[in-house]
Amino acid sequence: MTLPTHVKLVEVGPRDGLQNEKETVPAEAKIELVERLVDAGLTNVEAASFVSPKWVPQMATSGEVMDRIRRRPGVVYSALTPNMKGLEAALAARADEVVIFGSASEAFSQRNINCSIAASIERFREVARAAKAHSIRLRGSISCSFGCPYQGEVAPEDVADVVRRLRDLGCDEIDIADTIGTGTPAKVQAVYETVAQDYPLARLSGHFHDTYGQALVNIYAALQLGVSIFHSSVAGLGGCPYAKGATGNVATEDVLYMLDGLGIHTGVDLEKVVEAGQFISRQLGRAGSSQAGNALAAKRHSSNQNV
Ligand SMILES: CC(C)(COP(=O)([O-])OP(=O)([O-])OC[C@H]1O[C@@H](n2cnc3c(N)ncnc32)[C@H](O)[C@@H]1OP(=O)([O-])[O-])[C@@H](O)C(=O)NCCC(=O)NCCSC(=O)C[C@@](C)(O)CC(=O)[O-]
């Protein structure tokens, strides 16, 4: 078993992490969060979501956030775009990458984006064409790849079916998402082994929520197969408005701590991510849920006191 020597981390805290917060997080705080994360060396940041503000009010400031972020060369700032209205907003906001997001579960597709899987692919076709016409990177995301809050089990072949459809739309990368965090390592490996028959493994990512405490071990299981792109969220922020009880994405600090220990290069400075996590936790008025982040912050606090 050879693990990848390099992993690309996609930071989803500013989008997936914050979208479910009840209290409005001011645009200034979102902007500072994105800038701190980029300062830490993260080169892929999901910063916006151009969805209906009636459905997800927290993301209503996405245009302002994208407009006011100090853009750094080489950094990909991405935005969710469920339809042409979203795509047009993402173009106006100068997104570097747009994300069409579907589901491997019919029930979740209906709840999340108000249409069937087949209808979503038709909506995405137009979005994909426009993204290509503007030479914007296109990412596809598949929710409920390891289980659905409404239908329960999801078969690997159902995930593969959506992967093929997103591949045919021209997706440059496809996210296999564990929306409710119910996946376990054997299931994770079964899904990647199935979907990699139709799409290059090097362009598949893992998007794991930590609801059942399985996210890190699932990432390790995916690494063993050669998956080398993972999503994570600073301070473990997150949840999904359409998956009750779903907790945050795996924390960026925890993933970095594990990858650093494995000698896998990410180019990201863990200490600076811990500071970004402390920053957003102060803004939200509660402790972050990253275990490595909290341990490192406590260690720093006690060594400062001993000086
Ligand atoms: C998908 C839609 C838009 C369809 O929504 P719809 O109601 O079917 O669409 P519609 O075309 O009938 O439009 C209804 C209203 O929404 C407006 N509208 C329509 N489109 C847009 C847009 N792009 N931006 C802003 N406004 C929009 C449109 O203008 C209209 O406004 P009204 O006339 O009633 O005032 C809606 O269902 C929606 O916004 N849903 C939110 C979905 C969402 O954001 N979910 C969370 C993100 S996905 C996720 O977190 C999972 C992921 C990616 O992280 C992976 C994982 O972990 O699973």
XYZ file of C-alpha atoms and ligand atoms in Angstrom:
365
model
C 0.000 0.000 0.000
C 1.521 3.325 -1.073
C -0.154 6.483 0.129
C -0.114 9.612 -2.062
C 2.847 11.912 -1.348
C 0.770 15.047 -1.865
C -2.811 15.905 -0.993
C -4.893 18.799 -2.282
C -7.085 20.186 0.486
C -10.246 22.038 -0.478
C -11.321 24.305 2.368
C -15.111 24.387 2.563
C -15.517 26.171 5.913
C -16.599 29.540 4.512
C -19.396 27.834 2.518
C -20.420 24.403 3.813
C -19.171 25.381 7.248
C -21.151 28.573 7.623
C -24.247 27.942 5.478
C -26.165 26.376 8.346
C -25.422 29.011 11.017
C -28.650 30.455 12.383
C -27.237 33.893 13.225
C -26.068 35.929 10.256
C -22.297 35.938 10.075
C -21.260 39.387 8.824
C -19.576 39.548 5.418
C -16.484 41.114 7.080
C -15.989 38.003 9.205
C -16.395 35.709 6.184
C -13.883 37.756 4.219
C -11.350 37.719 7.038
C -11.847 33.977 7.432
C -11.150 33.337 3.740
C -8.081 35.571 3.828
C -6.695 33.886 6.939
C -7.183 30.455 5.350
C -5.404 31.537 2.190
C -2.610 33.029 4.338
C -2.248 29.588 5.876
C -1.493 28.161 2.424
C -4.882 26.811 1.383
C -5.112 27.285 -2.370
C -8.660 26.012 -2.890
C -11.374 27.742 -0.912
C -15.108 27.311 -1.360
C -16.097 30.877 -0.566
C -19.607 31.345 -1.959
C -22.901 29.721 -2.810
C -25.254 31.319 -5.295
C -28.445 29.626 -4.212
C -31.839 30.975 -3.264
C -31.499 33.277 -0.218
C -34.936 32.072 0.860
C -33.578 28.531 1.116
C -30.140 29.341 2.556
C -30.159 32.916 3.953
C -26.626 32.690 5.354
C -25.187 32.594 1.827
C -26.996 35.759 0.704
C -23.794 37.789 1.096
C -21.840 35.563 -1.312
C -21.581 38.266 -3.993
C -20.232 40.814 -1.512
C -17.786 38.314 -0.037
C -16.408 37.351 -3.461
C -16.198 40.990 -4.461
C -14.233 42.098 -1.410
C -11.799 39.212 -0.908
C -8.247 40.236 -1.741
C -7.582 37.721 -4.526
C -4.261 35.910 -4.437
C -2.700 34.523 -7.592
C -2.856 30.751 -7.787
C -5.802 30.483 -5.398
C -9.040 28.939 -6.644
C -12.101 30.619 -5.108
C -15.113 28.447 -5.857
C -18.863 28.909 -5.699
C -21.890 26.624 -5.718
C -24.158 27.149 -8.713
C -27.331 25.024 -8.816
C -28.710 26.609 -11.984
C -28.151 29.350 -14.580
C -29.137 32.089 -12.152
C -26.395 30.887 -9.837
C -23.924 30.582 -12.675
C -24.575 34.141 -13.811
C -23.986 35.394 -10.271
C -20.777 33.352 -10.062
C -19.549 34.834 -13.336
C -20.274 38.349 -12.085
C -18.404 37.484 -8.868
C -15.360 36.227 -10.819
C -15.454 32.724 -9.343
C -12.541 30.574 -10.502
C -14.509 27.366 -10.214
C -18.206 26.572 -10.093
C -19.799 23.597 -8.415
C -22.889 21.810 -9.632
C -24.264 19.759 -6.777
C -26.453 16.724 -7.161
C -27.197 13.640 -5.154
C -27.015 9.865 -5.384
C -30.351 9.731 -3.550
C -33.637 10.754 -5.198
C -35.175 11.773 -1.877
C -32.270 14.045 -0.965
C -32.197 15.600 -4.430
C -35.833 16.614 -4.031
C -35.273 18.098 -0.557
C -32.011 19.851 -1.347
C -32.508 21.255 -4.830
C -36.199 20.700 -5.363
C -35.957 18.362 -8.354
C -35.224 14.755 -9.299
C -31.728 13.537 -10.118
C -32.604 13.400 -13.831
C -34.013 16.951 -13.790
C -30.926 18.205 -11.925
C -28.664 16.817 -14.636
C -30.695 18.706 -17.246
C -30.323 21.962 -15.211
C -26.606 21.299 -14.825
C -26.140 20.708 -18.569
C -26.756 24.369 -19.292
C -24.578 25.469 -16.359
C -21.770 23.186 -17.511
C -21.938 24.495 -21.063
C -21.771 28.105 -19.855
C -18.888 27.361 -17.467
C -16.937 25.742 -20.308
C -17.727 28.660 -22.631
C -16.196 30.981 -20.023
C -13.250 28.626 -19.398
C -14.219 28.224 -15.745
C -13.290 25.057 -13.924
C -16.298 22.819 -13.310
C -16.647 20.637 -10.259
C -19.469 18.212 -9.548
C -20.568 17.178 -6.088
C -22.590 14.086 -5.169
C -24.385 14.192 -1.832
C -25.446 11.081 0.061
C -22.823 8.873 -1.570
C -22.629 6.693 1.550
C -26.148 7.024 2.936
C -29.197 9.282 2.883
C -31.157 10.787 5.788
C -34.454 10.044 3.965
C -33.912 6.801 2.045
C -31.167 5.131 4.141
C -28.805 2.905 2.145
C -27.340 4.173 -1.117
C -25.751 1.608 -3.440
C -22.274 2.270 -4.876
C -23.773 1.702 -8.351
C -26.170 4.643 -7.770
C -23.168 6.867 -7.015
C -21.391 5.575 -10.115
C -24.444 6.399 -12.209
C -24.314 10.065 -11.133
C -20.527 10.126 -11.559
C -20.970 9.033 -15.198
C -23.579 11.728 -15.807
C -21.375 14.451 -14.265
C -18.382 13.138 -16.220
C -20.412 13.443 -19.424
C -21.189 17.087 -18.545
C -17.428 17.714 -18.488
C -16.719 17.947 -14.751
C -13.021 18.503 -14.085
C -13.340 17.044 -10.593
C -16.064 15.113 -8.784
C -16.696 15.135 -5.036
C -17.948 11.992 -3.365
C -19.759 13.388 -0.345
C -20.744 11.724 2.909
C -23.419 14.269 3.764
C -24.561 12.592 6.984
C -21.274 10.994 7.972
C -22.567 7.416 8.107
C -19.855 5.928 5.877
C -17.314 3.489 7.279
C -13.991 2.469 5.703
C -15.190 -0.680 3.906
C -18.118 1.191 2.331
C -15.841 4.071 1.423
C -13.442 1.767 -0.393
C -16.306 -0.047 -2.138
C -17.728 3.240 -3.445
C -14.373 4.566 -4.727
C -13.509 1.207 -6.317
C -16.859 1.260 -8.130
C -16.833 4.865 -9.305
C -13.167 4.804 -10.343
C -14.146 2.367 -13.090
C -15.786 5.285 -14.901
C -13.803 8.340 -13.820
C -10.103 8.908 -13.046
C -9.344 8.379 -9.363
C -6.935 11.324 -9.482
C -9.891 13.657 -10.099
C -12.184 12.230 -7.431
C -12.291 13.906 -4.049
C -13.580 12.944 -0.616
C -15.997 15.208 1.248
C -16.589 13.664 4.651
C -18.772 14.895 7.484
C -17.812 13.718 10.939
C -21.254 13.048 12.410
C -20.402 9.485 13.463
C -16.709 10.168 14.160
C -15.670 8.235 11.029
C -14.318 11.034 8.851
C -10.575 10.659 9.519
C -10.596 6.901 9.239
C -12.624 7.220 6.034
C -10.064 9.644 4.639
C -7.343 7.163 5.529
C -9.276 4.397 3.769
C -9.598 6.594 0.662
C -5.896 7.527 0.827
C -5.057 3.832 0.770
C -6.755 3.599 -2.618
C -4.850 6.656 -3.894
C -7.512 9.373 -3.478
C -5.560 12.608 -3.041
C -8.140 15.414 -2.879
C -10.086 15.997 0.336
C -12.496 18.620 1.590
C -12.344 19.905 5.129
C -13.693 22.735 7.187
C -11.739 24.908 9.609
C -12.763 24.320 13.237
C -15.046 21.537 11.997
C -17.709 24.073 11.084
C -20.756 22.903 9.268
C -23.816 20.833 8.713
C -26.324 20.694 5.923
C -29.666 22.528 6.070
C -31.322 19.511 4.396
C -29.790 16.787 6.566
C -31.093 17.142 10.124
C -28.505 16.394 12.787
C -25.641 16.402 10.296
C -22.618 17.892 12.011
C -19.654 19.607 10.490
C -17.238 18.554 7.839
C -14.099 16.910 9.082
C -11.958 19.658 10.625
C -9.089 20.983 8.513
C -6.824 21.011 11.586
C -7.510 17.306 12.262
C -6.869 16.325 8.634
C -3.655 18.354 8.551
C -2.452 16.854 11.808
C -2.956 13.352 10.395
C -1.436 14.143 6.988
C 1.568 15.879 8.587
C 2.082 12.782 10.715
C 1.969 10.588 7.619
C 4.549 12.822 5.914
C 2.028 13.778 3.205
C 2.638 17.229 1.778
C -0.193 19.783 1.624
C 1.620 23.131 1.644
C -0.658 24.266 4.476
C 0.564 25.679 7.792
C -1.362 23.930 10.570
C -0.606 26.604 13.178
C -2.107 29.305 10.962
C -5.212 27.203 10.345
C -5.559 26.813 14.123
C -5.480 30.628 14.394
C -8.129 30.929 11.660
C -10.226 28.390 13.570
C -9.877 30.406 16.777
C -10.862 33.532 14.878
C -14.107 32.106 13.474
C -14.952 30.373 16.761
C -14.690 33.744 18.551
C -16.994 35.232 15.904
C -19.536 32.465 16.457
C -19.203 32.659 20.234
C -18.410 28.997 20.794
C -15.467 26.592 20.817
C -14.522 24.961 17.554
C -14.950 21.213 17.223
C -11.497 20.345 15.900
C -9.759 18.136 18.440
C -6.277 18.861 17.063
C -7.170 22.553 16.773
C -8.341 22.769 20.381
C -5.357 20.777 21.678
C -2.861 22.934 19.797
C -4.573 26.146 20.902
C -4.535 24.971 24.552
C -0.861 24.030 24.250
C -0.019 27.435 22.835
C -2.044 29.147 25.563
C -0.236 27.268 28.338
C 3.213 27.869 26.861
C 2.420 31.605 26.568
C 1.464 31.620 30.244
C 4.741 29.954 31.181
C 6.848 32.618 29.462
C -31.738 24.945 -6.264
C -32.783 26.001 -6.010
C -32.306 27.364 -6.421
C -34.019 25.637 -6.848
O -35.121 26.302 -6.320
P -36.564 26.266 -6.993
O -37.532 26.794 -6.004
O -36.838 24.921 -7.526
O -36.264 27.223 -8.204
P -37.094 28.202 -9.034
O -36.327 28.320 -10.297
O -38.526 27.801 -9.069
O -36.965 29.608 -8.242
C -37.645 29.865 -7.029
C -37.132 31.162 -6.436
O -35.723 31.019 -6.136
C -34.974 32.014 -6.850
N -33.744 31.381 -7.298
C -33.617 30.313 -8.086
N -32.325 30.045 -8.272
C -31.627 30.972 -7.594
C -30.235 31.201 -7.422
N -29.322 30.411 -7.983
N -29.860 32.232 -6.666
C -30.772 33.056 -6.073
N -32.109 32.869 -6.210
C -32.525 31.835 -6.963
C -35.865 32.396 -8.022
O -35.516 33.665 -8.489
C -37.217 32.353 -7.383
O -37.378 33.504 -6.567
P -38.827 34.158 -6.305
O -39.353 34.462 -7.674
O -39.631 33.111 -5.563
O -38.516 35.374 -5.467
C -33.206 26.016 -4.520
O -33.752 24.776 -4.232
C -32.061 26.288 -3.600
O -31.471 27.354 -3.601
N -31.748 25.315 -2.750
C -30.652 25.433 -1.798
C -29.767 24.263 -1.955
C -28.550 24.426 -1.082
O -27.907 25.461 -1.087
N -28.230 23.369 -0.321
C -27.040 23.378 0.496
C -25.807 23.257 -0.354
S -25.513 21.599 -0.952
C -24.602 20.912 0.310
O -24.363 21.546 1.310
C -24.049 19.550 0.102
C -22.556 19.555 -0.228
C -22.290 20.208 -1.582
O -21.804 20.269 0.728
C -22.039 18.114 -0.302
C -22.508 17.269 0.874
O -21.984 17.339 1.971
O -23.487 16.537 0.639
